[in-house]
Coordinates of C-alpha atoms in Angstrom, one line a residue:
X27 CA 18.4 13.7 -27.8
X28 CA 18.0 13.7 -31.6
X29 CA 15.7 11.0 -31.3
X30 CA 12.9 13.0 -29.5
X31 CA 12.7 15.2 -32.3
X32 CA 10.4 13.5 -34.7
X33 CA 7.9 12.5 -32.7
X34 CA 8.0 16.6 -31.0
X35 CA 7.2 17.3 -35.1
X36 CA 4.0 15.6 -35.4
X37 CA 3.0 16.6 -31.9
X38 CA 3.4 20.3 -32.7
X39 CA 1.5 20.3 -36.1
X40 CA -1.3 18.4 -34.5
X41 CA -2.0 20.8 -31.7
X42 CA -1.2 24.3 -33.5
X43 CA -4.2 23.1 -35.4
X44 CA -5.8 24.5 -32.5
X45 CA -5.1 28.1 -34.0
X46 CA -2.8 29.6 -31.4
X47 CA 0.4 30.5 -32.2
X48 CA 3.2 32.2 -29.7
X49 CA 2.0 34.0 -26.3
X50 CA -1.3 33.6 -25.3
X51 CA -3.8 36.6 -24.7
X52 CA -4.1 37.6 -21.5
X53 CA -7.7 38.0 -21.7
X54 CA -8.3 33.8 -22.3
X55 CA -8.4 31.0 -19.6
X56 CA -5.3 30.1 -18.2
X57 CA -4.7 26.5 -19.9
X58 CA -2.3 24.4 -17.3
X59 CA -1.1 20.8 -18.6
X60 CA 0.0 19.1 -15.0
X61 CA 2.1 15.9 -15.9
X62 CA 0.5 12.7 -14.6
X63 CA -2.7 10.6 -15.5
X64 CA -5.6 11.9 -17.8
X65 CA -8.3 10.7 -15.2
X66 CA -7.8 13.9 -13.0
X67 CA -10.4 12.9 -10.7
X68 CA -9.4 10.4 -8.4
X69 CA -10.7 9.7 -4.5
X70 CA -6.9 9.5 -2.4
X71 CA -8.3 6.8 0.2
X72 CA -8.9 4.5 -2.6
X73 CA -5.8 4.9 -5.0
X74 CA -2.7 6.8 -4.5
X75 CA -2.8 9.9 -6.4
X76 CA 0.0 11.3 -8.5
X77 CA 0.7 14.5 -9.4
X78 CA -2.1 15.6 -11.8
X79 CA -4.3 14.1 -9.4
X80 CA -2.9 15.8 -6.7
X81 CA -3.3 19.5 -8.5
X82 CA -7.1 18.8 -9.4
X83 CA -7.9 17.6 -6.1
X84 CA -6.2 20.9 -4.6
X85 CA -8.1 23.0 -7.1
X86 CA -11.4 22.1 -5.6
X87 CA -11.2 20.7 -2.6
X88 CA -9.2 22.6 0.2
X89 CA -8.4 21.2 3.3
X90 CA -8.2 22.8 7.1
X91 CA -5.2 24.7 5.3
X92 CA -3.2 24.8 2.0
X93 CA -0.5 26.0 0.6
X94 CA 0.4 29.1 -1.1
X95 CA 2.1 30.5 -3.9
X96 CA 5.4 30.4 -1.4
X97 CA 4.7 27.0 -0.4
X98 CA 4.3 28.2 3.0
X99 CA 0.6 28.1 4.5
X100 CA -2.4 29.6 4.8
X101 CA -5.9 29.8 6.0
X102 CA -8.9 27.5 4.0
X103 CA -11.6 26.1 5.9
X104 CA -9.6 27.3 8.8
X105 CA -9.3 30.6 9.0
X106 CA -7.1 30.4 12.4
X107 CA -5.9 27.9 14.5
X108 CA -3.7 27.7 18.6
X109 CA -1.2 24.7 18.7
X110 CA -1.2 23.2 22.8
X111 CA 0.3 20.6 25.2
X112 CA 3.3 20.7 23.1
X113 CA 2.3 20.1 20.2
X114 CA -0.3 18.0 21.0
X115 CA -3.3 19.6 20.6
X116 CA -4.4 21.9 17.6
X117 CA -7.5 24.3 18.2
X118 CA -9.0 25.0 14.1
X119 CA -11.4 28.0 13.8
X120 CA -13.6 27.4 10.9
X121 CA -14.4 30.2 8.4
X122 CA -17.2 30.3 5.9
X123 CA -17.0 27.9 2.9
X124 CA -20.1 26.4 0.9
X125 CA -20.2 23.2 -1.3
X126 CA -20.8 23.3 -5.0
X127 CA -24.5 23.3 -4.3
X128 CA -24.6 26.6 -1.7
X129 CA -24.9 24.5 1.2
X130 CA -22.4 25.6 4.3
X131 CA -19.8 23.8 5.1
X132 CA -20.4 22.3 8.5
X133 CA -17.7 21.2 11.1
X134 CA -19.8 17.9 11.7
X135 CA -18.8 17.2 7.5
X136 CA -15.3 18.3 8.2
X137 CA -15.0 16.0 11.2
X138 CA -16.2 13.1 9.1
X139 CA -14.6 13.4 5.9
X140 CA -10.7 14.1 7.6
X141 CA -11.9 10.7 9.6
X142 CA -12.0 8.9 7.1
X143 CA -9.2 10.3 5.0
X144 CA -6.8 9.6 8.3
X145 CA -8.2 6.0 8.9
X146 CA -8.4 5.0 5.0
X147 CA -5.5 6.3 3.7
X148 CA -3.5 3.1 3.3
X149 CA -2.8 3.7 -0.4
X150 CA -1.4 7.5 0.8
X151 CA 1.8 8.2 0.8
X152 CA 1.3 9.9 4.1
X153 CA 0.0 7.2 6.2
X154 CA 2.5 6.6 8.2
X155 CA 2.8 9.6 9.6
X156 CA -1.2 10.1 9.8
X157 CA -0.9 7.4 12.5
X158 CA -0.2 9.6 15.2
X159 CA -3.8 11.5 15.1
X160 CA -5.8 10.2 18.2
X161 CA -9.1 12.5 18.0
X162 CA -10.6 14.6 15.7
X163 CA -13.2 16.4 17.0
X164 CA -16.2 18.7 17.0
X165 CA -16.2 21.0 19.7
X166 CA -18.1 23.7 18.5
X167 CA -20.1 24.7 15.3
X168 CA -17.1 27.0 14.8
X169 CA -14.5 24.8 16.0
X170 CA -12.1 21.8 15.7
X171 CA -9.4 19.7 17.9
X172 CA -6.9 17.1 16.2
X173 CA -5.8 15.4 19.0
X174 CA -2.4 13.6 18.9
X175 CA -0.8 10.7 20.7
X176 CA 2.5 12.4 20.6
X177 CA 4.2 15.8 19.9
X178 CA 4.0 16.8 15.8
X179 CA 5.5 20.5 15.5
X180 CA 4.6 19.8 11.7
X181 CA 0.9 18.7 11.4
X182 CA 0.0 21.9 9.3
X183 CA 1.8 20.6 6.9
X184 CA 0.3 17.3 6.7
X185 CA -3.1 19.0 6.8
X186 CA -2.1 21.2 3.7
X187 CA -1.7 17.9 1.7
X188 CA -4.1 17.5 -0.9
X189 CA -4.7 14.3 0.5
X190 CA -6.6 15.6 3.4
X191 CA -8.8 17.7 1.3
X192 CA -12.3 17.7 2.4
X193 CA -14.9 16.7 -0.5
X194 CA -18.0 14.8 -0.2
X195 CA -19.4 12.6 -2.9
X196 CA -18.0 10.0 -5.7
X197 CA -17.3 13.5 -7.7
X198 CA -15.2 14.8 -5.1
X199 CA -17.1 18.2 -4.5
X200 CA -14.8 20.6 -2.4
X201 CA -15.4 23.9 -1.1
X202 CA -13.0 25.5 -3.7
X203 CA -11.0 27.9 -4.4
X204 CA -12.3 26.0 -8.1
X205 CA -15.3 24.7 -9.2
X206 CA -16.3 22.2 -11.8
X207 CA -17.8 24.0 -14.9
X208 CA -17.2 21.0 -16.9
X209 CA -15.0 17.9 -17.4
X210 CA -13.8 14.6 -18.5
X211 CA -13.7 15.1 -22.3
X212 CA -10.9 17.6 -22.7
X213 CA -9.4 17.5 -19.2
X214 CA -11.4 20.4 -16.5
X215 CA -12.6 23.6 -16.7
X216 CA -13.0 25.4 -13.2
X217 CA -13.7 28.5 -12.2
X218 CA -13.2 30.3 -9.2
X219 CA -15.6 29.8 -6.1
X220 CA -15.4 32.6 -5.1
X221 CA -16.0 35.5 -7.8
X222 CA -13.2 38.7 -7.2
X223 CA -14.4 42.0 -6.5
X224 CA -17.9 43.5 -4.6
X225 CA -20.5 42.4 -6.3
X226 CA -21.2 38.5 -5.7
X227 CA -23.6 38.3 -8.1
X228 CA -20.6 39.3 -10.8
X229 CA -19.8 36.7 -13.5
X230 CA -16.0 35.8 -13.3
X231 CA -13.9 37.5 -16.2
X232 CA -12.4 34.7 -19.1
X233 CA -8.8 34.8 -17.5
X234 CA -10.4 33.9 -14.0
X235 CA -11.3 30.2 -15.6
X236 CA -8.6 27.4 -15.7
X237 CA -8.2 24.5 -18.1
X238 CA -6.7 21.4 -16.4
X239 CA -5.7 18.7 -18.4
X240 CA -3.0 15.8 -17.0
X241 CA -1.4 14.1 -19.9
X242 CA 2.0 13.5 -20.6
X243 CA 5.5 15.4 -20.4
X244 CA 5.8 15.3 -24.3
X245 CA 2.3 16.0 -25.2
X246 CA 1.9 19.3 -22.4
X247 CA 5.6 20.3 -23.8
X248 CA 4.3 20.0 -27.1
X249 CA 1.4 22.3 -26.2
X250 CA 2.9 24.6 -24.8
X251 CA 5.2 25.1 -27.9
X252 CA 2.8 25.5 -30.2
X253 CA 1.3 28.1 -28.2
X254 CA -2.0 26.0 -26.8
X255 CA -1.3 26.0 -23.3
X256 CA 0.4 28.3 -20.7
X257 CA 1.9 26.4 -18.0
X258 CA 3.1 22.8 -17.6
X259 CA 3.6 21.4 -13.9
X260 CA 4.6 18.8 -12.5
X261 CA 8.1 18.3 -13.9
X262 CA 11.0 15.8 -12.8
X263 CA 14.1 14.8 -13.9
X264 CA 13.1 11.8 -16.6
X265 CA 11.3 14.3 -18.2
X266 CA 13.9 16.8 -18.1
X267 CA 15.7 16.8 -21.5
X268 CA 12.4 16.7 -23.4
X269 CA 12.6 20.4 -22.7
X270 CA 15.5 21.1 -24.5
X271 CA 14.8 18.8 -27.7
X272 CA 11.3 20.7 -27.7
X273 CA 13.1 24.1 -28.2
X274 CA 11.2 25.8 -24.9
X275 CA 12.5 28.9 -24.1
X276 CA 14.5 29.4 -21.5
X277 CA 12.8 32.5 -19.9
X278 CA 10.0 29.9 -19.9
X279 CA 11.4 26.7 -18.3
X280 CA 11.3 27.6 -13.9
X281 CA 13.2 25.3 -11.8
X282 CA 12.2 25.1 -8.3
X283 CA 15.0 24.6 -5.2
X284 CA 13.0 21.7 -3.9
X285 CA 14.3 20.0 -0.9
X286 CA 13.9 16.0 -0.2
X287 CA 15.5 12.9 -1.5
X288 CA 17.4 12.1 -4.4
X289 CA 19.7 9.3 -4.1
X290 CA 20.2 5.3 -4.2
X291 CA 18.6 3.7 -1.6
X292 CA 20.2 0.1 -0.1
X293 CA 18.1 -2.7 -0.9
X294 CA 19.9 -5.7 0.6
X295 CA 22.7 -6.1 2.8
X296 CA 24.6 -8.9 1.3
X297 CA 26.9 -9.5 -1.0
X298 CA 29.5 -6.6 -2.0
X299 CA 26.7 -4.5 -0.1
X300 CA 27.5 -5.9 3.2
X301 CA 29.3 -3.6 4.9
X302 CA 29.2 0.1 5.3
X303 CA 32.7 0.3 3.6
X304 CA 31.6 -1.0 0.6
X305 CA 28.3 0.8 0.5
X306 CA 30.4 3.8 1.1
X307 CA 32.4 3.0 -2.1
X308 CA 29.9 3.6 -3.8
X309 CA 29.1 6.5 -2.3
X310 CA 32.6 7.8 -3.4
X311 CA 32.6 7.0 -6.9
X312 CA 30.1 9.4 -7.8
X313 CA 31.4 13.3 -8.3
X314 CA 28.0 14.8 -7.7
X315 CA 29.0 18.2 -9.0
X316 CA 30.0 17.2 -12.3
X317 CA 26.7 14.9 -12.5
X318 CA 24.5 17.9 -11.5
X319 CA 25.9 20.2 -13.4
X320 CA 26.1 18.3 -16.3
X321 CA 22.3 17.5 -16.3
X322 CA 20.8 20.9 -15.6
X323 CA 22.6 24.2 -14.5
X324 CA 22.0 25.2 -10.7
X325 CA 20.7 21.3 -9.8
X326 CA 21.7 21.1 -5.9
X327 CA 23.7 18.6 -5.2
X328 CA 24.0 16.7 -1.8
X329 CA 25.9 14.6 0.5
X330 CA 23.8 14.3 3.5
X331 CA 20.4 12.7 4.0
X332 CA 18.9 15.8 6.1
X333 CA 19.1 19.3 3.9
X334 CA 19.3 20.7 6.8
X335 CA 18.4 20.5 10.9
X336 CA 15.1 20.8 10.7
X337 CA 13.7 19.1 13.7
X338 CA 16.6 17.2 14.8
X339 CA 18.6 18.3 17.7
X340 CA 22.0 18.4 15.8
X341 CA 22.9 19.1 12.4
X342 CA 23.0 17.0 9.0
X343 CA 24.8 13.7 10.4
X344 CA 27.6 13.4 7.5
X345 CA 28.7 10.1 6.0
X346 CA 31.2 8.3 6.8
X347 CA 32.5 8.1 3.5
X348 CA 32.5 12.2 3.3
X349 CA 36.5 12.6 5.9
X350 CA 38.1 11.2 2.6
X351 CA 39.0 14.0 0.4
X352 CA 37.1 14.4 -2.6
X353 CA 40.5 13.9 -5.0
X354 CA 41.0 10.7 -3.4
X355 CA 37.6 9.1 -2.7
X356 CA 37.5 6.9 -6.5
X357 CA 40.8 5.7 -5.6
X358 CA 40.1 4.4 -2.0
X359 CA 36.5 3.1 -3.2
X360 CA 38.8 1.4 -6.3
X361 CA 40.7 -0.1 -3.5
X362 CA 38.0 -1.7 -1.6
X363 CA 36.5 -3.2 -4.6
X364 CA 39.9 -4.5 -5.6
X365 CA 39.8 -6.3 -1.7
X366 CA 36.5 -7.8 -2.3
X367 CA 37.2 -9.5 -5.7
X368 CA 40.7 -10.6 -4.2
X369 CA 38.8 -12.7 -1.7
X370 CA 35.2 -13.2 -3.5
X371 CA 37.4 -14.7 -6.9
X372 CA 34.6 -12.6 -9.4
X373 CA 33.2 -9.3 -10.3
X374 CA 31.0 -7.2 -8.1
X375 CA 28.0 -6.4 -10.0
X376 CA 25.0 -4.3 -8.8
X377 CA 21.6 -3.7 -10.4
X378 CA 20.4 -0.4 -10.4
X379 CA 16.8 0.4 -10.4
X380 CA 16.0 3.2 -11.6
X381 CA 12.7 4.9 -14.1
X382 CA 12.2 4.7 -17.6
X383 CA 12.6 8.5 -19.1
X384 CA 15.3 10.2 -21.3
X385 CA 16.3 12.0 -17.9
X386 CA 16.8 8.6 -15.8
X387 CA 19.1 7.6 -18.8
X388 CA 20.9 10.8 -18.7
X389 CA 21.5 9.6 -14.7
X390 CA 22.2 6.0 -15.1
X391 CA 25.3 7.3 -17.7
X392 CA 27.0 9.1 -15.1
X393 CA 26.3 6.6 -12.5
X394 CA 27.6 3.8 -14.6
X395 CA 30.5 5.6 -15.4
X396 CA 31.7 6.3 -11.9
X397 CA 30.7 2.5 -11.0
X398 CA 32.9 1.5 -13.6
X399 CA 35.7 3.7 -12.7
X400 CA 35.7 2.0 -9.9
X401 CA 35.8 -1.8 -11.2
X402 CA 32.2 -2.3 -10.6
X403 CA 29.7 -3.7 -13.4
X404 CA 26.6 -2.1 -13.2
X405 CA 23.1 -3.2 -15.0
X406 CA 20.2 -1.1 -15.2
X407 CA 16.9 -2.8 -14.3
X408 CA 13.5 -1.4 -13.9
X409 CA 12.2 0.6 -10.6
X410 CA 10.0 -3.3 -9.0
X411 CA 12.6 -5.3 -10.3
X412 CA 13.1 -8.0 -7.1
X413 CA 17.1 -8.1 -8.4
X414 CA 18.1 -5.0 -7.8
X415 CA 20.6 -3.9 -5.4
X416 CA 20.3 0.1 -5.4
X417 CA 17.0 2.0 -5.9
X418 CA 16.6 6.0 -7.1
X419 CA 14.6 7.6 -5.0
X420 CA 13.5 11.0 -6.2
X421 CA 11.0 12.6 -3.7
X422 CA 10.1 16.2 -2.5
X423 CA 9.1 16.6 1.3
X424 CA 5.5 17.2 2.1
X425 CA 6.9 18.3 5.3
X426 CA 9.8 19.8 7.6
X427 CA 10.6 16.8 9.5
X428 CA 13.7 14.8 9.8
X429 CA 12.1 11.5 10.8
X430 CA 10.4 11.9 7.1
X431 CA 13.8 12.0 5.7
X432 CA 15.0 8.8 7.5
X433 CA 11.7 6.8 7.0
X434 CA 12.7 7.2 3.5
X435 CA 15.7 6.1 3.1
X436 CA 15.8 3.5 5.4
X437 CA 14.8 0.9 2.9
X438 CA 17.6 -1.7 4.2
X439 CA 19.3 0.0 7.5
X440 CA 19.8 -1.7 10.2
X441 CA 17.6 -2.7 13.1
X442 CA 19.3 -0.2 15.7
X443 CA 18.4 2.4 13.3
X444 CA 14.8 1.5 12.5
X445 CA 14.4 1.0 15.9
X446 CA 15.7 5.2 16.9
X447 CA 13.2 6.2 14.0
X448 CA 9.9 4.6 15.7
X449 CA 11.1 6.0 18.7
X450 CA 11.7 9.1 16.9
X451 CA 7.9 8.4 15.7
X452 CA 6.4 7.5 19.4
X453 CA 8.6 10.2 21.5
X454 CA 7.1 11.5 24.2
X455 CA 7.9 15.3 23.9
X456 CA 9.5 17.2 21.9
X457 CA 13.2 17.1 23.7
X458 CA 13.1 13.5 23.0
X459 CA 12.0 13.0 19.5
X460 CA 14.7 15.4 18.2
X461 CA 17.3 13.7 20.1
X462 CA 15.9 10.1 18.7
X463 CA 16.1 12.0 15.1
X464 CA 19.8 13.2 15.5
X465 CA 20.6 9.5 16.9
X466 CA 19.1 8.0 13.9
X467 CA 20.3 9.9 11.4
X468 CA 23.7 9.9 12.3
X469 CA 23.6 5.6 12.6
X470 CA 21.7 5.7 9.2
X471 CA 24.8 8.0 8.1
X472 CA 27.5 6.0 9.5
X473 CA 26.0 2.5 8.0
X474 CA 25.7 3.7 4.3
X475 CA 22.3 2.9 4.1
X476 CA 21.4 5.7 1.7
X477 CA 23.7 7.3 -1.2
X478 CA 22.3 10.4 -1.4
X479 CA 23.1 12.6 -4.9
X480 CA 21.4 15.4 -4.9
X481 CA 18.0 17.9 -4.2
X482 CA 14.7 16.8 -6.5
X483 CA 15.3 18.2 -9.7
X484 CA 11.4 19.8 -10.3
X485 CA 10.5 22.0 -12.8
X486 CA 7.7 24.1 -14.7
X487 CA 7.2 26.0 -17.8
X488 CA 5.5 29.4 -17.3
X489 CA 4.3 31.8 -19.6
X490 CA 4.9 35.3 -19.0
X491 CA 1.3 36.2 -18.4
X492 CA 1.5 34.8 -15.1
X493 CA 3.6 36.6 -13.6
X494 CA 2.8 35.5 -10.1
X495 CA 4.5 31.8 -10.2
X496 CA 6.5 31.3 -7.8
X497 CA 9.6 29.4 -6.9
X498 CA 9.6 27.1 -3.4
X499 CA 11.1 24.6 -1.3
X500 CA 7.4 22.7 -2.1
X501 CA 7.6 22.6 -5.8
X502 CA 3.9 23.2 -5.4
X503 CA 1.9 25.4 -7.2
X504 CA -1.8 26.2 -6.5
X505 CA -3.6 27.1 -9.5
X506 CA -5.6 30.5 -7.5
X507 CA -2.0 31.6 -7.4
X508 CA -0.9 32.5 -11.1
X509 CA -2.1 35.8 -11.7
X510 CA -2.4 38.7 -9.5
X511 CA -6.0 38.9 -8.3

């Protein structure tokens, strides 16, 4: 931790050159530092987007729906919309919505640019689970019908990605709620599409414009300590103890109770990783409250893959591993390493891939520890590494489904399993696609194929002046929902 210090020195006397000092005025732009590239504009069918990307692309280009404050959704170009034929059919009514230019917004553009987003998203993270979209259509002026080859209770979800945001252009114009006032040079300046109050002709007021930069977690930490910025998004755990070494306050630092996937996912299955009894040892060695708790105070730990039913027809399959009693788990998983040398003559050693980041280092400590305990070797190699054995997987869920769950962490399960997840995927109604789900999950469970640890640890520093930040199970944080309108 020390070590961060020095270069957090020189970061904060180069930016409170900028003149501000403490809380910003509440009468200035909202300045908002999202971690992630600098190059904020970035098309999502060509490259995949991370999360700076991600929070300028929502800014100004909004999709059928979006997200809210909550994390729940709400109306964009849609202002209403029917779900049919079980979940196979949704009915969009389109409001009103303009381009950058004053044009409308027609359905024939919507039709085409989700088109293409659905059938040129290989680089997405989401497309696999695009694939199910049969149709998009134009039925009326007004209107809109995504058909699908087979029941999906969550589309809305999907659509509220910023990867199906509707833009047209090589400068991704959107329909809002943002526009581009200018750019590239010192990250984005928008300002609202739409301008509050009666009187459309009404300039917006000084707070209503945002400043988007993506840069670095040290440099936005840095900024926001020396008073130049008021909100910093986008915030994992490699990036965590930067926070602490900056001297953030902690009425400033939010953590949100995301829900997804943290945990080591099986890369191989041979080896000391063979068997579900030895995967499950190391499931066992690691004391997930005292690593949570350890690393940031309230961080959710987990034992199960699922966080909770969802859409399966059962609930959270546990592992095998989890009957042992918690007291006695490093001895049994001791045991079983103890076997395996006794037979293999030499030590069990597994690589670990994992990020680079003062947080990840923080993690590979206690997990080394508790592989060591055991009579394990463990060596830290980086997240691509073709050697590795184990792999962190640290994602948030863009949606409420449990087949999203097992899609992830079946990185190495076995065929029976990847088999109940496709038909999971291809189920003919809903009846059958939760019952594939619980199937799957519970096999996934019983193998060992995924070590889960704990919830995404995702965080934000907020200043006070926007007071309408909000917590959620997204970690998502539209930038029309800071301040009270």
């Amino acid at each position: 931790m020390p070590r961060l210090r020095l270069p957090f020195i020189a970061l904060l006397l180069t930016l409170s050159s900028c003149g501000a000092e403490g809380q910003r005025k509440d009468d200035t732009p909202v300045v908002v530092s999202a971690i992630g590239s600098a190059k904020l504009l970035a098309d999502p069918s060509e490259i995949p987007i991370d999360d700076a990307q991600a929070v300028a692309l929502s800014a100004t280009a909004q999709g059928l729906v979006r997200f809210d404050g909550n994390g729940q959704i709400e109306p964009a170009l849609a202002e209403r919309w029917n779900v049919f034929d079980d979940a196979r059919s949704y009915i969009f009514r389109l409001g009103d919505a303009t381009w950058p230019d004053g044009q409308p917004v027609t359905a024939g553009e919507i039709v085409r640019a989700l088109r293409r987003a659905v059938t040129a998203n290989n680089h997405s993270r989401l497309a696999h689970y695009l694939a199910a979209i049969d149709e998009i259509v134009e039925m009326t002026p007004q209107v809109i019908e995504v058909r699908l080859k087979s029941p999906r209770p969550d589309l809305l979800n999907l659509f509220a990605q910023p990867e199906l945001a509707v833009f047209r252009g090589r400068n991704l114009a959107g329909s809002g709620p943002f526009r581009i006032v200018a750019g590239k040079r010192d990250g984005l300046l928008l300002r609202p599409a739409e301008t509050p109050g009666d009187d459309p002709k009404a300039a917006p007021a000084p707070h209503d414009f945002v400043r988007l930069r993506g840069e670095s977690a040290a440099v936005a930490i840095a900024r926001f300590r020396a008073g130049a910025s008021d909100l910093v998004l986008g915030g994992a755990l490699v990036d965590w103890p930067i926070i602490e070494a900056a001297g953030i306050a902690p009425e400033n630092v939010r953590v949100d109770r995301a829900v997804g996937l943290f945990g080591l996912a099986v890369l191989h299955r041979d080896g000391f990783l063979t068997t579900p009894q030895n995967r499950a040892a190391i499931a066992m060695a690691i004391d997930r409250d005292a690593l949570t708790s350890a690393i940031a105070q309230d961080w959710a730990p987990a034992e199960t893959i699922l966080p909770a039913q969802l859409d399966s027809a059962a609930p959270p399959a546990p592992g095998s591993w989890m009957t042992v009693a918690p007291d006695q788990r490093r001895a049994l998983a001791a045991q079983r390493v103890r076997e395996w040398q006794a037979v293999h003559r030499g030590p069990v050693e597994i690589r670990l891939a994992l990020p680079n980041g003062a947080g990840a280092t923080l993690l590979w400590g206690h997990l080394a520890s508790a592989m060591i305990s055991i009579g394990i070797t463990p060596i830290r190699v980086a997240l691509g590494d073709p050697r590795a054995d184990l792999m962190l997987v640290d994602e948030v869920a863009p949606y409420n489904s449990g087949r999203w769950y097992l899609d992830q962490a079946c990185r190495a399960c076995s065929d029976d399993t990847a088999t109940l997840i496709a038909a999971a995927r291809d189920a003919p109604d809903l009846y059958n696609r939760t019952h594939r789900i619980a199937e799957a999950d519970a096999m996934l469970a019983s193998d060992v194929a995924f070590i889960p640890i704990a919830q995404p640890l995702r965080w934000s520093i907020v200043a006070l002046r926007l007071v309408n930040w909000q917590g959620n199970a997204r970690a998502w944080h539209p930038l029309n929902h800071l301040r009270k309108q």
